Coordinates of C-alpha atoms in Angstrom, one line a residue:
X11 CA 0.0 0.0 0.0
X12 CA 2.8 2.3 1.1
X13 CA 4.2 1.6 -2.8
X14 CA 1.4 2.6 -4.4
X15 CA 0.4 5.8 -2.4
X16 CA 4.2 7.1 -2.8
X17 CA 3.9 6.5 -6.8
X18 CA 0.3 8.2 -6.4
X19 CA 1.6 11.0 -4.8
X20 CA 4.7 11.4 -7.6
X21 CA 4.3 14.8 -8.9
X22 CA 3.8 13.5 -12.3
X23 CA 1.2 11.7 -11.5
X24 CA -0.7 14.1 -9.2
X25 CA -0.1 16.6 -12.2
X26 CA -1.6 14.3 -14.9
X27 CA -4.8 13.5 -12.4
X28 CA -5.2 17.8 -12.2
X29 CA -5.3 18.3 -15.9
X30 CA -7.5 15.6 -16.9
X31 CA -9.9 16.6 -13.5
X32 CA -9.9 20.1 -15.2
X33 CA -10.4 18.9 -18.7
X34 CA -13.3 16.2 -18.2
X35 CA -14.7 17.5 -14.7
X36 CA -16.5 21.0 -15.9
X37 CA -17.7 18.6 -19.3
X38 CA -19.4 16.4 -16.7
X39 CA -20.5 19.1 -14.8
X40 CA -22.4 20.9 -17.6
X41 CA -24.0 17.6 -18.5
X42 CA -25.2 16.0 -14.9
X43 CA -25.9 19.7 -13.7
X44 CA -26.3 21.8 -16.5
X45 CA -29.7 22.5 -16.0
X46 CA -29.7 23.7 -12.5
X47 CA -26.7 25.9 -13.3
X48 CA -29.0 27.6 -15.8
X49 CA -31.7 27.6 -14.1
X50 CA -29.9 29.3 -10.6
X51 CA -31.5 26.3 -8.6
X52 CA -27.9 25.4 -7.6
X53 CA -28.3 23.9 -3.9
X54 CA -25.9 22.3 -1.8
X55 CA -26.4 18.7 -2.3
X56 CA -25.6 19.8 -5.9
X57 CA -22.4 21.5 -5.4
X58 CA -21.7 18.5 -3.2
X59 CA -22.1 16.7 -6.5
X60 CA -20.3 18.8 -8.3
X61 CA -17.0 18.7 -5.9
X62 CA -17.0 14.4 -6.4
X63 CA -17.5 15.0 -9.7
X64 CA -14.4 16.6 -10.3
X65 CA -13.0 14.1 -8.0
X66 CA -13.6 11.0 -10.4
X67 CA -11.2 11.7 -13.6
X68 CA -8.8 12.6 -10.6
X69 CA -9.2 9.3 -9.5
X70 CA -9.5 7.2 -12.6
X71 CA -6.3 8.7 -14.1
X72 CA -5.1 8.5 -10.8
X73 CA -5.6 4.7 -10.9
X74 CA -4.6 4.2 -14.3
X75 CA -1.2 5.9 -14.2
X76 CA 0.0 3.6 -11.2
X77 CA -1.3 0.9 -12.5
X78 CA 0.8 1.1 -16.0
X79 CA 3.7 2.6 -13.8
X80 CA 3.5 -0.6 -11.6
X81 CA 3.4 -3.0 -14.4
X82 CA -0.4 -3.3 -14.9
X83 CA -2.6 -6.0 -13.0
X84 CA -1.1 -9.1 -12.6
X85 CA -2.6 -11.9 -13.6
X86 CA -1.8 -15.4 -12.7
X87 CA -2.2 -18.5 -15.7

């Protein structure tokens, strides 16, 4: 566990996890809230929504970059 948080936590990594939370987060925004953004019926269970929504292409390219770095799942047979 300790191995994979430090190669989580390599600047690279963090950095590529940023962009692509940038990038993809606002896009998924605008399409799972886009209507109460236009309408102004923004509450706080939706900026709640929002903040893990940003959170998941974090995560995923989070996941994916340690994974490849780490030699991708292992598979036995």
């Amino acid at each position: 566990m300790r191995d994979w948080l430090r190669t989580a936590l390599r600047p690279e990594v963090v950095r590529r996890g940023l962009v692509y939370a940038v990038i993809v987060g606002p896009i998924l925004i605008a399409i799972n809230q886009g209507d109460a953004i236009v309408a102004g019926t923004v509450d706080r269970s939706a900026v709640l929504k929002m903040g893990l929504t940003l959170l998941v292409p974090y995560l995923v390219s989070t996941l994916s970059s340690v994974g490849a770095m780490r030699g991708g799942p292992r598979t036995d047979g």
